[in-house]
PDB file of C-alpha atoms in Angstrom:
ATOM      1  CA  MET A   1       6.370   3.447  -3.580  1.00 40.00           C
ATOM      2  CA  THR A   2       4.529   1.299  -6.057  1.00 40.00           C
ATOM      3  CA  PHE A   3       4.371   1.323  -9.786  1.00 41.00           C
ATOM      4  CA  SER A   4       0.919   1.325 -11.216  1.00 42.00           C
ATOM      5  CA  GLY A   5       1.561  -1.842 -13.187  1.00 46.00           C
ATOM      6  CA  GLY A   6       1.251  -2.853 -16.802  1.00 45.00           C
ATOM      7  CA  GLY A   7      -0.648   0.257 -17.856  1.00 44.00           C
ATOM      8  CA  THR A   8       2.065   2.618 -16.653  1.00 46.00           C
ATOM      9  CA  THR A   9       2.745   5.459 -19.070  1.00 50.00           C
ATOM     10  CA  HIS A  10       6.303   6.335 -19.953  1.00 54.00           C
ATOM     11  CA  GLU A  11       5.946   9.714 -18.247  1.00 58.00           C
ATOM     12  CA  SER A  12       4.559   8.159 -15.082  1.00 91.00           C
ATOM     13  CA  LEU A  13       7.378   5.615 -15.020  1.00 92.00           C
ATOM     14  CA  GLU A  14       9.927   8.427 -15.354  1.00 93.00           C
ATOM     15  CA  GLU A  15       8.326  10.283 -12.441  1.00 94.00           C
ATOM     16  CA  GLN A  16       8.371   7.157 -10.280  1.00 93.00           C
ATOM     17  CA  ILE A  17      12.017   6.472 -11.093  1.00 96.00           C
ATOM     18  CA  ALA A  18      12.842  10.091 -10.263  1.00 95.00           C
ATOM     19  CA  GLU A  19      11.067   9.696  -6.907  1.00 95.00           C
ATOM     20  CA  ILE A  20      13.046   6.554  -6.090  1.00 96.00           C
ATOM     21  CA  CYS A  21      16.270   8.319  -7.055  1.00 96.00           C
ATOM     22  CA  ARG A  22      15.416  11.288  -4.819  1.00 96.00           C
ATOM     23  CA  ALA A  23      14.960   8.878  -1.916  1.00 96.00           C
ATOM     24  CA  HIS A  24      18.600   7.830  -2.374  1.00 97.00           C
ATOM     25  CA  LYS A  25      20.021  11.284  -3.086  1.00 92.00           C
ATOM     26  CA  GLY A  26      23.477  11.762  -1.619  1.00 90.00           C
ATOM     27  CA  GLU A  27      24.108   8.043  -1.057  1.00 93.00           C
ATOM     28  CA  ARG A  28      27.361   6.664  -2.385  1.00 92.00           C
ATOM     29  CA  GLY A  29      26.800   3.772  -4.746  1.00 92.00           C
ATOM     30  CA  ALA A  30      23.082   4.434  -4.970  1.00 95.00           C
ATOM     31  CA  LEU A  31      22.539   2.478  -8.188  1.00 97.00           C
ATOM     32  CA  LEU A  32      22.082  -0.915  -6.512  1.00 97.00           C
ATOM     33  CA  PRO A  33      19.618   0.247  -3.845  1.00 97.00           C
ATOM     34  CA  ILE A  34      17.704   2.164  -6.502  1.00 98.00           C
ATOM     35  CA  LEU A  35      17.522  -0.920  -8.723  1.00 98.00           C
ATOM     36  CA  HIS A  36      16.301  -2.992  -5.772  1.00 96.00           C
ATOM     37  CA  ASP A  37      13.591  -0.408  -5.078  1.00 97.00           C
ATOM     38  CA  ILE A  38      12.510  -0.320  -8.723  1.00 96.00           C
ATOM     39  CA  GLN A  39      12.303  -4.104  -8.849  1.00 93.00           C
ATOM     40  CA  ALA A  40      10.432  -4.238  -5.539  1.00 90.00           C
ATOM     41  CA  SER A  41       7.888  -1.805  -6.944  1.00 90.00           C
ATOM     42  CA  LEU A  42       7.536  -3.081 -10.493  1.00 89.00           C
ATOM     43  CA  GLY A  43       8.529  -6.711 -10.060  1.00 87.00           C
ATOM     44  CA  TYR A  44      11.294  -6.428 -12.643  1.00 93.00           C
ATOM     45  CA  ILE A  45      13.549  -3.868 -14.296  1.00 97.00           C
ATOM     46  CA  GLY A  46      12.360  -3.673 -17.865  1.00 95.00           C
ATOM     47  CA  PRO A  47      14.098  -1.957 -20.744  1.00 96.00           C
ATOM     48  CA  GLN A  48      11.761   1.027 -20.300  1.00 96.00           C
ATOM     49  CA  CYS A  49      13.508   1.775 -16.977  1.00 97.00           C
ATOM     50  CA  ILE A  50      17.067   1.969 -18.289  1.00 97.00           C
ATOM     51  CA  ALA A  51      17.071   5.349 -20.060  1.00 97.00           C
ATOM     52  CA  PRO A  52      15.214   7.361 -17.399  1.00 96.00           C
ATOM     53  CA  LEU A  53      17.348   5.854 -14.630  1.00 97.00           C
ATOM     54  CA  ALA A  54      20.580   6.578 -16.493  1.00 97.00           C
ATOM     55  CA  GLU A  55      19.438  10.152 -17.047  1.00 96.00           C
ATOM     56  CA  GLU A  56      18.496  10.613 -13.376  1.00 95.00           C
ATOM     57  CA  LEU A  57      21.880   9.342 -12.198  1.00 96.00           C
ATOM     58  CA  ASN A  58      23.876  10.982 -15.005  1.00 95.00           C
ATOM     59  CA  ILE A  59      25.455   7.679 -16.018  1.00 96.00           C
ATOM     60  CA  SER A  60      25.366   5.767 -19.279  1.00 98.00           C
ATOM     61  CA  GLN A  61      22.548   3.428 -20.201  1.00 98.00           C
ATOM     62  CA  ALA A  62      25.223   0.787 -20.792  1.00 98.00           C
ATOM     63  CA  GLU A  63      26.328   1.076 -17.160  1.00 97.00           C
ATOM     64  CA  VAL A  64      22.768   0.656 -15.858  1.00 98.00           C
ATOM     65  CA  PHE A  65      22.094  -2.246 -18.223  1.00 97.00           C
ATOM     66  CA  GLY A  66      25.415  -3.863 -17.289  1.00 97.00           C
ATOM     67  CA  VAL A  67      24.572  -3.803 -13.583  1.00 97.00           C
ATOM     68  CA  VAL A  68      21.025  -5.078 -14.152  1.00 97.00           C
ATOM     69  CA  THR A  69      22.209  -7.996 -16.258  1.00 94.00           C
ATOM     70  CA  PHE A  70      25.268  -8.794 -14.120  1.00 95.00           C
ATOM     71  CA  TYR A  71      23.430  -9.428 -10.868  1.00 92.00           C
ATOM     72  CA  LYS A  72      21.169 -12.475 -10.897  1.00 82.00           C
ATOM     73  CA  ASP A  73      18.811 -10.907  -8.339  1.00 84.00           C
ATOM     74  CA  PHE A  74      17.555  -8.450 -10.942  1.00 93.00           C
ATOM     75  CA  ARG A  75      14.932  -9.504 -13.485  1.00 91.00           C
ATOM     76  CA  THR A  76      14.531  -7.970 -16.901  1.00 93.00           C
ATOM     77  CA  VAL A  77      11.171  -9.651 -17.477  1.00 90.00           C
ATOM     78  CA  PRO A  78       8.264 -10.277 -15.105  1.00 91.00           C
ATOM     79  CA  SER A  79       8.424 -13.441 -13.019  1.00 91.00           C
ATOM     80  CA  GLY A  80       5.653 -15.901 -12.330  1.00 93.00           C
ATOM     81  CA  GLY A  81       3.336 -15.601  -9.377  1.00 93.00           C
ATOM     82  CA  SER A  82       5.876 -17.560  -7.303  1.00 95.00           C
ATOM     83  CA  VAL A  83       9.610 -17.959  -7.750  1.00 94.00           C
ATOM     84  CA  VAL A  84      11.107 -21.363  -7.005  1.00 97.00           C
ATOM     85  CA  ARG A  85      14.881 -21.413  -6.608  1.00 96.00           C
ATOM     86  CA  VAL A  86      16.653 -24.768  -6.498  1.00 98.00           C
ATOM     87  CA  CYS A  87      20.049 -24.792  -4.807  1.00 97.00           C
ATOM     88  CA  ARG A  88      22.815 -26.320  -6.886  1.00 97.00           C
ATOM     89  CA  GLY A  89      25.648 -25.670  -4.441  1.00 96.00           C
ATOM     90  CA  GLU A  90      28.117 -28.415  -3.629  1.00 97.00           C
ATOM     91  CA  ALA A  91      26.382 -29.634  -0.477  1.00 97.00           C
ATOM     92  CA  CYS A  92      23.026 -29.801  -2.237  1.00 97.00           C
ATOM     93  CA  GLN A  93      24.584 -31.498  -5.259  1.00 97.00           C
ATOM     94  CA  SER A  94      26.049 -34.179  -3.005  1.00 97.00           C
ATOM     95  CA  MET A  95      22.566 -34.837  -1.613  1.00 97.00           C
ATOM     96  CA  GLY A  96      20.682 -35.114  -4.911  1.00 96.00           C
ATOM     97  CA  ALA A  97      20.076 -31.579  -6.154  1.00 97.00           C
ATOM     98  CA  GLU A  98      20.704 -32.507  -9.771  1.00 97.00           C
ATOM     99  CA  ASP A  99      17.933 -35.104  -9.646  1.00 97.00           C
ATOM    100  CA  LEU A 100      15.701 -32.511  -7.987  1.00 98.00           C
ATOM    101  CA  VAL A 101      16.491 -29.992 -10.754  1.00 98.00           C
ATOM    102  CA  ALA A 102      15.658 -32.586 -13.406  1.00 98.00           C
ATOM    103  CA  HIS A 103      12.376 -33.362 -11.633  1.00 98.00           C
ATOM    104  CA  ALA A 104      11.522 -29.665 -11.262  1.00 98.00           C
ATOM    105  CA  LYS A 105      12.127 -28.999 -14.957  1.00 98.00           C
ATOM    106  CA  SER A 106      10.111 -32.041 -15.973  1.00 98.00           C
ATOM    107  CA  SER A 107       7.188 -31.534 -13.608  1.00 97.00           C
ATOM    108  CA  LEU A 108       6.890 -27.815 -14.352  1.00 98.00           C
ATOM    109  CA  GLY A 109       7.572 -28.182 -18.074  1.00 98.00           C
ATOM    110  CA  VAL A 110      10.122 -25.346 -18.088  1.00 97.00           C
ATOM    111  CA  GLY A 111      13.844 -24.849 -18.043  1.00 97.00           C
ATOM    112  CA  LEU A 112      15.842 -22.901 -15.505  1.00 95.00           C
ATOM    113  CA  GLY A 113      15.095 -19.200 -15.770  1.00 91.00           C
ATOM    114  CA  GLU A 114      11.705 -19.831 -17.370  1.00 93.00           C
ATOM    115  CA  THR A 115       8.114 -19.352 -16.269  1.00 94.00           C
ATOM    116  CA  THR A 116       5.349 -21.930 -16.582  1.00 96.00           C
ATOM    117  CA  HIS A 117       2.813 -21.428 -19.373  1.00 94.00           C
ATOM    118  CA  ASP A 118       0.153 -20.407 -16.844  1.00 94.00           C
ATOM    119  CA  GLY A 119       2.465 -17.783 -15.316  1.00 93.00           C
ATOM    120  CA  SER A 120       2.256 -19.303 -11.847  1.00 95.00           C
ATOM    121  CA  ILE A 121       5.861 -20.439 -11.282  1.00 96.00           C
ATOM    122  CA  THR A 122       9.291 -19.204 -12.337  1.00 96.00           C
ATOM    123  CA  LEU A 123      12.043 -21.795 -11.883  1.00 97.00           C
ATOM    124  CA  GLU A 124      15.526 -20.533 -11.068  1.00 95.00           C
ATOM    125  CA  GLN A 125      18.803 -21.938  -9.832  1.00 95.00           C
ATOM    126  CA  VAL A 126      21.047 -20.589  -7.108  1.00 95.00           C
ATOM    127  CA  PHE A 127      24.394 -21.832  -5.971  1.00 94.00           C
ATOM    128  CA  CYS A 128      23.916 -21.551  -2.240  1.00 95.00           C
ATOM    129  CA  LEU A 129      20.947 -20.911  -0.004  1.00 96.00           C
ATOM    130  CA  GLY A 130      22.987 -21.286   3.185  1.00 95.00           C
ATOM    131  CA  ASN A 131      20.960 -24.347   4.141  1.00 96.00           C
ATOM    132  CA  CYS A 132      23.726 -26.877   3.559  1.00 96.00           C
ATOM    133  CA  GLY A 133      22.924 -28.996   6.621  1.00 96.00           C
ATOM    134  CA  LEU A 134      19.434 -29.625   5.223  1.00 97.00           C
ATOM    135  CA  SER A 135      20.365 -30.417   1.630  1.00 97.00           C
ATOM    136  CA  PRO A 136      18.958 -30.486  -0.947  1.00 98.00           C
ATOM    137  CA  ALA A 137      17.198 -27.171  -0.499  1.00 98.00           C
ATOM    138  CA  ILE A 138      14.869 -24.891  -2.403  1.00 98.00           C
ATOM    139  CA  GLN A 139      13.466 -21.448  -1.818  1.00 97.00           C
ATOM    140  CA  ILE A 140       9.943 -20.407  -2.711  1.00 97.00           C
ATOM    141  CA  ASP A 141       9.203 -16.691  -2.626  1.00 94.00           C
ATOM    142  CA  GLY A 142      12.036 -16.103  -0.168  1.00 93.00           C
ATOM    143  CA  LYS A 143      11.213 -18.965   2.220  1.00 97.00           C
ATOM    144  CA  THR A 144      13.754 -21.792   2.362  1.00 98.00           C
ATOM    145  CA  TYR A 145      12.889 -25.485   2.624  1.00 98.00           C
ATOM    146  CA  GLY A 146      15.311 -28.353   3.195  1.00 98.00           C
ATOM    147  CA  ARG A 147      15.638 -32.096   2.907  1.00 98.00           C
ATOM    148  CA  LEU A 148      13.636 -32.068  -0.289  1.00 97.00           C
ATOM    149  CA  ASP A 149      12.630 -35.017  -2.382  1.00 97.00           C
ATOM    150  CA  GLU A 150      10.340 -35.091  -5.404  1.00 97.00           C
ATOM    151  CA  ALA A 151       7.162 -35.543  -3.357  1.00 98.00           C
ATOM    152  CA  LYS A 152       7.985 -32.656  -0.995  1.00 98.00           C
ATOM    153  CA  PHE A 153       8.926 -30.483  -3.960  1.00 98.00           C
ATOM    154  CA  ASP A 154       5.622 -31.230  -5.693  1.00 98.00           C
ATOM    155  CA  ALA A 155       3.627 -30.492  -2.526  1.00 98.00           C
ATOM    156  CA  LEU A 156       5.393 -27.175  -1.927  1.00 98.00           C
ATOM    157  CA  VAL A 157       4.951 -26.084  -5.553  1.00 97.00           C
ATOM    158  CA  ALA A 158       1.262 -27.073  -5.484  1.00 97.00           C
ATOM    159  CA  ASN A 159       0.836 -24.960  -2.362  1.00 96.00           C
ATOM    160  CA  ALA A 160       2.642 -22.017  -3.961  1.00 95.00           C
ATOM    161  CA  ARG A 161       0.365 -22.247  -6.995  1.00 93.00           C
ATOM    162  CA  GLU A 162      -2.676 -22.313  -4.737  1.00 90.00           C
ATOM    163  CA  VAL A 163      -1.499 -19.243  -2.815  1.00 87.00           C
ATOM    164  CA  THR A 164      -0.897 -17.198  -6.001  1.00 77.00           C
ATOM    165  CA  ARG A 165      -4.347 -17.866  -7.466  1.00 73.00           C
TER     166      ARG A 165
END
């Protein structure tokens, strides 16, 4: 299932949401898997998705919005071409993650949760990547890297930018 992108009409979006909901019919607690499917298809869960999804599931828009905004895995706006997540868990902090975060923000010219002006990179923070033995760690588009320093970070981000062009 894929959304047709930025030019999607409201009616088409409603039909696509209905199709995703039908795929999860009868499942207990289907809201989360449905939201994951919508985000996988569209890239984010925009405000235009809330009302049709609430109607399909016969729940309030406030409940849908609350779940979307509660879980950090869901986006309400499109992300950059690549998503860079810097771990700020205790193990990574003890190995220099805060300096790495400062470098990432400075070198990319964005804050945490923001996307670079060219749309190539979204910088996020997480509080554990499960890579504690190789701290500090980052994740780029789902792939985890450890024992990072500023030079390695810069090289990985440059590669990610190159791949998304």
